mmCIF file of C-alpha atoms (C1' of nucleotides) in Angstrom:
data_model
loop_
_atom_site.group_PDB
_atom_site.id
_atom_site.type_symbol
_atom_site.label_atom_id
_atom_site.label_comp_id
_atom_site.label_asym_id
_atom_site.label_seq_id
_atom_site.Cartn_x
_atom_site.Cartn_y
_atom_site.Cartn_z
ATOM 1 C CA UNK A 1 68.058 -31.272 152.513
ATOM 2 C CA UNK A 2 68.349 -31.550 148.798
ATOM 3 C CA UNK A 3 70.346 -29.933 146.074
ATOM 4 C CA UNK A 4 68.173 -28.267 143.488
ATOM 5 C CA UNK A 5 67.960 -29.378 139.899
ATOM 6 C CA UNK A 6 69.751 -26.354 138.529
ATOM 7 C CA UNK A 7 72.966 -27.244 140.319
ATOM 8 C CA UNK A 8 72.671 -30.851 139.348
ATOM 9 C CA UNK A 9 71.905 -30.105 135.739
ATOM 10 C CA UNK A 10 74.749 -27.612 135.586
ATOM 11 C CA UNK A 11 77.241 -30.233 136.673
ATOM 12 C CA UNK A 12 75.770 -32.759 134.283
ATOM 13 C CA UNK A 13 75.839 -30.319 131.396
ATOM 14 C CA UNK A 14 79.416 -29.292 132.086
ATOM 15 C CA UNK A 15 80.502 -32.901 132.308
ATOM 16 C CA UNK A 16 78.836 -33.401 128.962
ATOM 17 C CA UNK A 17 80.632 -30.367 127.601
ATOM 18 C CA UNK A 18 83.964 -31.583 128.893
ATOM 19 C CA UNK A 19 83.399 -34.817 127.082
ATOM 20 C CA UNK A 20 82.263 -33.445 123.746
ATOM 21 C CA UNK A 21 83.533 -29.906 123.276
ATOM 22 C CA UNK A 22 87.248 -30.509 122.812
ATOM 23 C CA UNK A 23 87.059 -29.668 119.098
ATOM 24 C CA UNK A 24 83.775 -27.885 118.342
ATOM 25 C CA UNK A 25 81.291 -25.967 120.381
ATOM 26 C CA UNK A 26 78.382 -28.007 121.640
ATOM 27 C CA UNK A 27 74.860 -26.700 121.160
ATOM 28 C CA UNK A 28 72.311 -26.691 123.936
ATOM 29 C CA UNK A 29 70.177 -28.777 121.639
ATOM 30 C CA UNK A 30 72.718 -31.594 121.745
ATOM 31 C CA UNK A 31 73.102 -31.401 125.500
ATOM 32 C CA UNK A 32 69.356 -31.327 125.855
ATOM 33 C CA UNK A 33 68.992 -34.506 123.813
ATOM 34 C CA UNK A 34 71.801 -36.391 125.517
ATOM 35 C CA UNK A 35 71.015 -35.372 129.082
ATOM 36 C CA UNK A 36 67.275 -35.085 128.740
ATOM 37 C CA UNK A 37 67.025 -31.531 130.061
ATOM 38 C CA UNK A 38 64.761 -28.924 128.486
ATOM 39 C CA UNK A 39 66.601 -26.465 126.256
ATOM 40 C CA UNK A 40 64.789 -23.557 127.835
ATOM 41 C CA UNK A 41 65.997 -24.620 131.229
ATOM 42 C CA UNK A 42 69.536 -25.138 129.961
ATOM 43 C CA UNK A 43 69.461 -21.610 128.606
ATOM 44 C CA UNK A 44 68.861 -20.260 132.071
ATOM 45 C CA UNK A 45 71.685 -22.316 133.451
ATOM 46 C CA UNK A 46 74.208 -21.493 130.757
ATOM 47 C CA UNK A 47 73.471 -17.825 131.025
ATOM 48 C CA UNK A 48 74.822 -17.922 134.548
ATOM 49 C CA UNK A 49 77.734 -20.161 133.674
ATOM 50 C CA UNK A 50 78.692 -17.726 130.976
ATOM 51 C CA UNK A 51 78.441 -14.672 133.201
ATOM 52 C CA UNK A 52 80.843 -16.409 135.550
ATOM 53 C CA UNK A 53 83.293 -17.247 132.761
ATOM 54 C CA UNK A 54 82.984 -20.978 133.219
ATOM 55 C CA UNK A 55 81.919 -21.371 129.597
ATOM 56 C CA UNK A 56 82.008 -19.119 126.573
ATOM 57 C CA UNK A 57 79.522 -19.092 123.747
ATOM 58 C CA UNK A 58 80.013 -19.260 120.007
ATOM 59 C CA UNK A 59 77.153 -17.691 118.126
ATOM 60 C CA UNK A 60 75.685 -18.475 114.769
ATOM 61 C CA UNK A 61 75.160 -21.674 112.849
ATOM 62 C CA UNK A 62 77.162 -24.548 114.325
ATOM 63 C CA UNK A 63 77.672 -22.441 117.383
ATOM 64 C CA UNK A 64 77.251 -23.528 120.949
ATOM 65 C CA UNK A 65 79.233 -23.507 124.153
ATOM 66 C CA UNK A 66 82.794 -24.376 125.051
ATOM 67 C CA UNK A 67 84.445 -24.753 128.424
ATOM 68 C CA UNK A 68 86.434 -21.672 129.252
ATOM 69 C CA UNK A 69 89.109 -23.565 131.211
ATOM 70 C CA UNK A 70 90.487 -27.044 131.477
ATOM 71 C CA UNK A 71 88.246 -29.438 133.391
ATOM 72 C CA UNK A 72 90.970 -29.868 135.999
ATOM 73 C CA UNK A 73 90.791 -26.144 136.708
ATOM 74 C CA UNK A 74 87.041 -26.015 137.238
ATOM 75 C CA UNK A 75 86.078 -26.548 140.840
ATOM 76 C CA UNK A 76 82.615 -27.875 141.549
ATOM 77 C CA UNK A 77 82.388 -25.082 144.117
ATOM 78 C CA UNK A 78 82.574 -22.421 141.440
ATOM 79 C CA UNK A 79 79.802 -24.065 139.455
ATOM 80 C CA UNK A 80 77.540 -23.862 142.469
ATOM 81 C CA UNK A 81 78.579 -20.329 143.148
ATOM 82 C CA UNK A 82 77.742 -19.378 139.573
ATOM 83 C CA UNK A 83 74.214 -20.611 140.153
ATOM 84 C CA UNK A 84 73.859 -18.718 143.431
ATOM 85 C CA UNK A 85 73.814 -22.048 145.152
ATOM 86 C CA UNK A 86 76.532 -21.553 147.703
ATOM 87 C CA UNK A 87 75.915 -24.171 150.303
ATOM 88 C CA UNK A 88 74.414 -22.346 153.243
ATOM 89 C CA UNK A 89 72.641 -24.529 155.708
ATOM 90 C CA UNK A 90 70.751 -21.709 157.336
ATOM 91 C CA UNK A 91 70.196 -18.018 157.107
ATOM 92 C CA UNK A 92 70.398 -17.155 160.774
ATOM 93 C CA UNK A 93 70.774 -13.435 160.438
ATOM 94 C CA UNK A 94 67.171 -12.834 161.370
ATOM 95 C CA UNK A 95 67.655 -14.758 164.601
ATOM 96 C CA UNK A 96 70.804 -12.904 165.474
ATOM 97 C CA UNK A 97 68.823 -9.707 165.644
ATOM 98 C CA UNK A 98 66.877 -10.961 168.609
ATOM 99 C CA UNK A 99 68.611 -12.428 171.575
ATOM 100 C CA UNK A 100 71.591 -14.058 169.957
ATOM 101 C CA UNK A 101 74.420 -13.081 172.245
ATOM 102 C CA UNK A 102 76.792 -16.010 171.891
ATOM 103 C CA UNK A 103 75.603 -17.679 175.048
ATOM 104 C CA UNK A 104 72.153 -18.878 174.070
ATOM 105 C CA UNK A 105 71.288 -22.353 172.869
ATOM 106 C CA UNK A 106 70.444 -20.776 169.552
ATOM 107 C CA UNK A 107 73.992 -19.672 169.111
ATOM 108 C CA UNK A 108 75.596 -22.996 169.822
ATOM 109 C CA UNK A 109 73.567 -24.547 167.083
ATOM 110 C CA UNK A 110 74.516 -21.706 164.765
ATOM 111 C CA UNK A 111 78.056 -22.718 165.414
ATOM 112 C CA UNK A 112 77.249 -26.228 164.306
ATOM 113 C CA UNK A 113 75.760 -25.028 161.035
ATOM 114 C CA UNK A 114 78.766 -22.877 160.377
ATOM 115 C CA UNK A 115 81.033 -25.857 160.791
ATOM 116 C CA UNK A 116 78.807 -27.838 158.479
ATOM 117 C CA UNK A 117 78.978 -25.135 155.836
ATOM 118 C CA UNK A 118 82.738 -25.181 155.986
ATOM 119 C CA UNK A 119 82.773 -28.938 155.804
ATOM 120 C CA UNK A 120 80.565 -29.097 152.725
ATOM 121 C CA UNK A 121 82.188 -26.220 150.938
ATOM 122 C CA UNK A 122 85.619 -27.702 151.396
ATOM 123 C CA UNK A 123 84.328 -30.849 149.754
ATOM 124 C CA UNK A 124 83.310 -28.912 146.680
ATOM 125 C CA UNK A 125 86.426 -26.783 146.735
ATOM 126 C CA UNK A 126 88.525 -29.891 146.378
ATOM 127 C CA UNK A 127 86.470 -31.526 143.649
ATOM 128 C CA UNK A 128 87.218 -30.693 140.053
ATOM 129 C CA UNK A 129 85.163 -31.334 136.978
ATOM 130 C CA UNK A 130 87.991 -33.553 135.730
ATOM 131 C CA UNK A 131 87.613 -35.802 138.783
ATOM 132 C CA UNK A 132 84.238 -36.858 137.515
ATOM 133 C CA UNK A 133 85.526 -37.735 134.074
ATOM 134 C CA UNK A 134 88.364 -39.835 135.426
ATOM 135 C CA UNK A 135 85.874 -41.825 137.468
ATOM 136 C CA UNK A 136 83.819 -42.426 134.388
ATOM 137 C CA UNK A 137 86.757 -43.792 132.395
ATOM 138 C CA UNK A 138 87.691 -46.209 135.152
ATOM 139 C CA UNK A 139 84.181 -47.402 135.332
ATOM 140 C CA UNK A 140 83.691 -47.853 131.614
ATOM 141 C CA UNK A 141 86.544 -50.313 131.408
ATOM 142 C CA UNK B 1 70.389 -26.028 149.824
ATOM 143 C CA UNK B 2 69.125 -25.466 153.290
ATOM 144 C CA UNK B 3 68.354 -27.507 156.358
ATOM 145 C CA UNK B 4 64.725 -27.311 157.340
ATOM 146 C CA UNK B 5 63.531 -25.752 160.547
ATOM 147 C CA UNK B 6 62.444 -29.018 162.104
ATOM 148 C CA UNK B 7 65.990 -30.320 162.198
ATOM 149 C CA UNK B 8 67.314 -27.058 163.482
ATOM 150 C CA UNK B 9 64.664 -26.737 166.149
ATOM 151 C CA UNK B 10 65.194 -30.346 167.184
ATOM 152 C CA UNK B 11 68.868 -29.731 167.826
ATOM 153 C CA UNK B 12 68.097 -26.502 169.650
ATOM 154 C CA UNK B 13 65.458 -28.138 171.798
ATOM 155 C CA UNK B 14 67.692 -31.060 172.671
ATOM 156 C CA UNK B 15 70.522 -28.754 173.582
ATOM 157 C CA UNK B 16 68.067 -26.942 175.818
ATOM 158 C CA UNK B 17 67.007 -30.231 177.323
ATOM 159 C CA UNK B 18 70.580 -31.287 177.949
ATOM 160 C CA UNK B 19 71.095 -28.051 179.786
ATOM 161 C CA UNK B 20 67.995 -28.075 181.957
ATOM 162 C CA UNK B 21 66.724 -31.627 182.368
ATOM 163 C CA UNK B 22 69.400 -33.163 184.564
ATOM 164 C CA UNK B 23 67.051 -33.271 187.565
ATOM 165 C CA UNK B 24 63.466 -32.731 186.443
ATOM 166 C CA UNK B 25 61.624 -33.214 183.206
ATOM 167 C CA UNK B 26 61.342 -30.087 181.091
ATOM 168 C CA UNK B 27 57.968 -29.121 179.680
ATOM 169 C CA UNK B 28 57.517 -28.111 176.081
ATOM 170 C CA UNK B 29 56.104 -24.897 177.411
ATOM 171 C CA UNK B 30 59.456 -24.007 178.967
ATOM 172 C CA UNK B 31 61.383 -24.902 175.848
ATOM 173 C CA UNK B 32 58.927 -22.932 173.790
ATOM 174 C CA UNK B 33 59.470 -19.853 175.916
ATOM 175 C CA UNK B 34 63.234 -20.112 176.043
ATOM 176 C CA UNK B 35 63.815 -21.003 172.404
ATOM 177 C CA UNK B 36 60.919 -19.117 170.913
ATOM 178 C CA UNK B 37 59.410 -22.066 169.067
ATOM 179 C CA UNK B 38 55.669 -22.720 168.956
ATOM 180 C CA UNK B 39 54.526 -25.446 171.349
ATOM 181 C CA UNK B 40 52.440 -27.055 168.648
ATOM 182 C CA UNK B 41 55.473 -27.328 166.442
ATOM 183 C CA UNK B 42 57.577 -28.682 169.284
ATOM 184 C CA UNK B 43 54.981 -31.361 169.846
ATOM 185 C CA UNK B 44 55.460 -32.613 166.312
ATOM 186 C CA UNK B 45 59.191 -32.678 166.758
ATOM 187 C CA UNK B 46 59.207 -34.378 170.155
ATOM 188 C CA UNK B 47 56.802 -37.014 168.984
ATOM 189 C CA UNK B 48 59.430 -38.183 166.534
ATOM 190 C CA UNK B 49 62.261 -37.838 169.013
ATOM 191 C CA UNK B 50 60.340 -39.998 171.406
ATOM 192 C CA UNK B 51 59.525 -42.669 168.843
ATOM 193 C CA UNK B 52 63.231 -42.909 168.202
ATOM 194 C CA UNK B 53 64.070 -43.195 171.899
ATOM 195 C CA UNK B 54 66.116 -40.038 171.987
ATOM 196 C CA UNK B 55 63.888 -38.627 174.712
ATOM 197 C CA UNK B 56 61.291 -40.095 176.998
ATOM 198 C CA UNK B 57 58.227 -38.326 178.311
ATOM 199 C CA UNK B 58 56.866 -37.920 181.821
ATOM 200 C CA UNK B 59 53.148 -37.335 181.848
ATOM 201 C CA UNK B 60 50.966 -35.442 184.252
ATOM 202 C CA UNK B 61 51.491 -32.317 186.271
ATOM 203 C CA UNK B 62 55.121 -31.217 186.336
ATOM 204 C CA UNK B 63 55.781 -33.652 183.546
ATOM 205 C CA UNK B 64 57.764 -33.005 180.412
ATOM 206 C CA UNK B 65 60.639 -34.572 178.551
ATOM 207 C CA UNK B 66 63.992 -35.983 179.564
ATOM 208 C CA UNK B 67 66.930 -37.068 177.451
ATOM 209 C CA UNK B 68 67.015 -40.815 177.143
ATOM 210 C CA UNK B 69 70.809 -41.034 176.993
ATOM 211 C CA UNK B 70 73.801 -38.999 177.963
ATOM 212 C CA UNK B 71 74.470 -36.058 175.663
ATOM 213 C CA UNK B 72 77.814 -37.601 174.716
ATOM 214 C CA UNK B 73 75.983 -40.651 173.412
ATOM 215 C CA UNK B 74 73.555 -38.734 171.198
ATOM 216 C CA UNK B 75 74.882 -38.270 167.695
ATOM 217 C CA UNK B 76 73.554 -35.355 165.688
ATOM 218 C CA UNK B 77 73.081 -37.885 162.891
ATOM 219 C CA UNK B 78 70.479 -39.774 164.873
ATOM 220 C CA UNK B 79 68.532 -36.610 165.579
ATOM 221 C CA UNK B 80 68.283 -35.947 161.876
ATOM 222 C CA UNK B 81 67.373 -39.525 161.193
ATOM 223 C CA UNK B 82 64.604 -39.316 163.764
ATOM 224 C CA UNK B 83 63.097 -36.428 161.838
ATOM 225 C CA UNK B 84 63.326 -38.264 158.502
ATOM 226 C CA UNK B 85 65.945 -35.778 157.536
ATOM 227 C CA UNK B 86 68.728 -38.061 156.506
ATOM 228 C CA UNK B 87 70.960 -35.940 154.380
ATOM 229 C CA UNK B 88 70.284 -37.037 150.836
ATOM 230 C CA UNK B 89 71.379 -34.635 148.192
ATOM 231 C CA UNK B 90 69.238 -36.126 145.504
ATOM 232 C CA UNK B 91 66.675 -38.802 144.897
ATOM 233 C CA UNK B 92 68.045 -40.201 141.668
ATOM 234 C CA UNK B 93 66.054 -43.395 141.571
ATOM 235 C CA UNK B 94 63.669 -41.981 139.006
ATOM 236 C CA UNK B 95 66.571 -41.195 136.712
ATOM 237 C CA UNK B 96 68.093 -44.598 137.156
ATOM 238 C CA UNK B 97 65.037 -46.144 135.590
ATOM 239 C CA UNK B 98 65.806 -44.514 132.287
ATOM 240 C CA UNK B 99 69.205 -44.819 130.751
ATOM 241 C CA UNK B 100 71.410 -44.893 133.821
ATOM 242 C CA UNK B 101 73.871 -47.631 133.037
ATOM 243 C CA UNK B 102 76.926 -46.494 134.912
ATOM 244 C CA UNK B 103 78.545 -45.014 131.847
ATOM 245 C CA UNK B 104 76.385 -41.962 131.222
ATOM 246 C CA UNK B 105 77.160 -38.451 132.372
ATOM 247 C CA UNK B 106 74.141 -38.729 134.630
ATOM 248 C CA UNK B 107 75.781 -41.524 136.511
ATOM 249 C CA UNK B 108 79.059 -39.789 137.122
ATOM 250 C CA UNK B 109 77.255 -36.952 138.772
ATOM 251 C CA UNK B 110 75.278 -39.437 140.847
ATOM 252 C CA UNK B 111 78.590 -40.662 142.066
ATOM 253 C CA UNK B 112 79.456 -37.154 143.140
ATOM 254 C CA UNK B 113 76.250 -36.782 145.132
ATOM 255 C CA UNK B 114 76.847 -40.121 146.787
ATOM 256 C CA UNK B 115 80.260 -38.987 147.908
ATOM 257 C CA UNK B 116 78.753 -35.770 149.189
ATOM 258 C CA UNK B 117 76.152 -37.657 151.174
ATOM 259 C CA UNK B 118 78.844 -39.743 152.785
ATOM 260 C CA UNK B 119 80.879 -36.663 153.515
ATOM 261 C CA UNK B 120 78.021 -34.838 155.208
ATOM 262 C CA UNK B 121 76.721 -37.818 157.087
ATOM 263 C CA UNK B 122 80.140 -38.592 158.499
ATOM 264 C CA UNK B 123 80.226 -35.052 159.820
ATOM 265 C CA UNK B 124 77.017 -35.621 161.736
ATOM 266 C CA UNK B 125 78.030 -39.111 162.778
ATOM 267 C CA UNK B 126 81.021 -37.666 164.557
ATOM 268 C CA UNK B 127 79.221 -34.803 166.244
ATOM 269 C CA UNK B 128 77.587 -35.406 169.593
ATOM 270 C CA UNK B 129 75.079 -33.293 171.423
ATOM 271 C CA UNK B 130 77.653 -32.870 174.174
ATOM 272 C CA UNK B 131 80.061 -31.257 171.715
ATOM 273 C CA UNK B 132 77.709 -28.316 171.436
ATOM 274 C CA UNK B 133 77.468 -27.837 175.165
ATOM 275 C CA UNK B 134 81.211 -27.884 175.663
ATOM 276 C CA UNK B 135 81.546 -25.155 173.077
ATOM 277 C CA UNK B 136 78.982 -23.089 174.897
ATOM 278 C CA UNK B 137 80.825 -23.326 178.219
ATOM 279 C CA UNK B 138 84.087 -22.250 176.679
ATOM 280 C CA UNK B 139 82.409 -19.332 175.074
ATOM 281 C CA UNK B 140 80.542 -18.190 178.156
ATOM 282 C CA UNK B 141 83.785 -17.727 180.082
ATOM 283 C "C1'" DT C 1 38.435 -38.141 192.528
ATOM 284 C "C1'" DA C 2 38.324 -33.883 189.939
ATOM 285 C "C1'" DT C 3 40.948 -31.196 187.268
ATOM 286 C "C1'" DA C 4 44.793 -28.845 185.554
ATOM 287 C "C1'" DT C 5 48.796 -29.914 183.240
ATOM 288 C "C1'" DA C 6 51.060 -32.078 179.768
ATOM 289 C "C1'" DC C 7 51.625 -35.350 176.113
ATOM 290 C "C1'" DC C 8 49.494 -37.588 171.586
ATOM 291 C "C1'" DC C 9 48.118 -37.521 166.759
ATOM 292 C "C1'" DG C 10 46.038 -36.879 162.254
ATOM 293 C "C1'" DA C 11 44.443 -33.491 159.115
ATOM 294 C "C1'" DC C 12 44.772 -29.170 157.312
ATOM 295 C "C1'" DT C 13 46.472 -24.599 155.157
ATOM 296 C "C1'" DA C 14 49.131 -20.507 153.913
ATOM 297 C "C1'" DA C 15 53.290 -19.113 152.169
ATOM 298 C "C1'" DA C 16 57.552 -19.793 149.968
ATOM 299 C "C1'" DA C 17 60.631 -22.095 146.862
ATOM 300 C "C1'" DT C 18 61.428 -24.712 142.771
ATOM 301 C "C1'" DA C 19 61.135 -26.312 138.230
ATOM 302 C "C1'" DG C 20 60.174 -25.306 134.055
ATOM 303 C "C1'" DT C 21 57.771 -22.568 130.124
ATOM 304 C "C1'" DC C 22 56.703 -18.578 127.145
ATOM 305 C "C1'" DA C 23 57.402 -14.770 124.265
ATOM 306 C "C1'" DA C 24 60.004 -11.882 121.978
ATOM 307 C "C1'" DG C 25 63.915 -10.792 120.858
ATOM 308 C "C1'" DT C 26 69.470 -10.326 118.920
ATOM 309 C "C1'" DT C 27 73.572 -12.132 116.672
ATOM 310 C "C1'" DT C 28 76.064 -14.714 113.476
ATOM 311 C "C1'" DT C 29 77.462 -17.380 109.534
ATOM 312 C "C1'" DA C 30 76.799 -20.572 105.753
ATOM 313 C "C1'" DT D 1 68.833 -13.846 104.080
ATOM 314 C "C1'" DA D 2 67.262 -17.369 106.662
ATOM 315 C "C1'" DA D 3 68.288 -20.815 109.826
ATOM 316 C "C1'" DA D 4 70.707 -21.780 113.850
ATOM 317 C "C1'" DA D 5 71.852 -20.430 118.153
ATOM 318 C "C1'" DC D 6 72.211 -17.475 122.028
ATOM 319 C "C1'" DT D 7 69.769 -13.637 125.316
ATOM 320 C "C1'" DT D 8 66.497 -11.992 128.562
ATOM 321 C "C1'" DG D 9 62.742 -11.060 131.609
ATOM 322 C "C1'" DA D 10 58.356 -12.386 133.026
ATOM 323 C "C1'" DC D 11 55.318 -15.803 134.177
ATOM 324 C "C1'" DT D 12 53.038 -20.094 136.239
ATOM 325 C "C1'" DA D 13 52.093 -24.680 138.034
ATOM 326 C "C1'" DT D 14 53.674 -27.771 141.315
ATOM 327 C "C1'" DT D 15 55.813 -29.149 145.349
ATOM 328 C "C1'" DT D 16 57.683 -28.465 149.774
ATOM 329 C "C1'" DT D 17 57.875 -26.335 154.163
ATOM 330 C "C1'" DA D 18 56.395 -24.295 158.236
ATOM 331 C "C1'" DG D 19 53.214 -24.003 161.278
ATOM 332 C "C1'" DT D 20 48.193 -24.415 163.113
ATOM 333 C "C1'" DC D 21 43.856 -26.660 164.553
ATOM 334 C "C1'" DG D 22 40.960 -29.664 166.866
ATOM 335 C "C1'" DG D 23 40.082 -33.106 169.472
ATOM 336 C "C1'" DG D 24 41.812 -36.321 171.972
ATOM 337 C "C1'" DT D 25 44.444 -39.425 176.270
ATOM 338 C "C1'" DA D 26 47.238 -40.029 180.542
ATOM 339 C "C1'" DT D 27 48.571 -38.816 185.165
ATOM 340 C "C1'" DA D 28 49.970 -36.443 189.462
ATOM 341 C "C1'" DT D 29 48.443 -33.895 193.016
ATOM 342 C "C1'" DA D 30 45.283 -31.142 195.789
#
DNA sequence: TATATACCCGACTAAAATAGTCAAGTTTTA
DNA sequence: TAAAACTTGACTATTTTAGTCGGGTATATA
C-alpha cells in the first residue's frame, strides 16, 4: 500500500508554493529546480490543482502559480481529491454483484475496509497545508 | 492507494477459518470454494501465514489449516505484517540520500507520511480478527 | 503399504497501473 | 514580437500485482 508520486509531489509543490508565493507567482521551473520534479510532470499536476481551484495561474513572463486560499484553509484531503486520489482501500463493487448479501465473510471484510477508509480520510480532512509549514519552522530552529 | 488482494484474501480466509475450524482443520479447497479464491493463490498466502505462526497446518487426508491462536488474539496488523504488507505510504530513503536535511519541503511532507503510517497502523493494531466475527453475528440477526 | 489428499516452494507470466515524456500548441507581457 | 509560461492529449517504458505452473514432500487411512 503506497501513495503514488503524483499525490506526494502535489503536496510538496504546494508546500513550496506556500513558502514562496506570498508576493509573486512561482513558476513551475522554480518548483522543478527546488523540489527536483520534472516540469512536464508538474504541469500535469498543476492542471488538476487549478481545475479544483486550489491554485490559480498567472500567465505571461514572470507568471506562475499562486495559492488560491490561505494555507490554513487547504485541507490535505482536497489536494488528494483534486488528483483523483481519494483514499479507497478497495473497489468491492464487482464482488457485491455476486453473492455479497451482508452475511458472507466477504462482507465482513468489506466492512473493515470501509472503516479504514473513514479512518484515513478523517486524518487528511483534519490536516491543513499550514500544519506542515508550522512543523517546518519548529524544526528549523 | 489500494490494498492488494493478498492482504484482503488473507483476512477473508482467516475469517473463514475462524468460523469453520473450531473442531477440524479446514482445507484450502473448502476455503477456495466458499470464498472464491484460487487454491494456488491461497497456498501462497497460507505459506506466509504459517511462517508467522498465525495458522498451523495438519497434513494428510482430512488435513488443512487451523488458527494458531484465538481470534481475539490475532491483530489485523500481524496479518498484514505476515504478508509483507506493512502499511508504508512511501519509501523515502532514496530521497533522503540527496538533500533531505530536515529543513527542506521534502522533509516536511515525509513527516506527514510518517504520521499517516502511524495513524493507519494503529487502526490495524487495535482491530482483532474476532471484531469482524462479532460484527457478522450482529448483522445476521 | 499404497495412494489419495493436502501442504510446500520457487519460478514464471500476463495484465494493469504508474511515472514520466513528447509534441504541438495558446496566452500574455515586457 | 519573442520569450516566458501555461494547456492539453497522446504516448511509452517500467514496475507492480495477481495469479499460474510444475514439480515436489508429508501423512492418514483403507
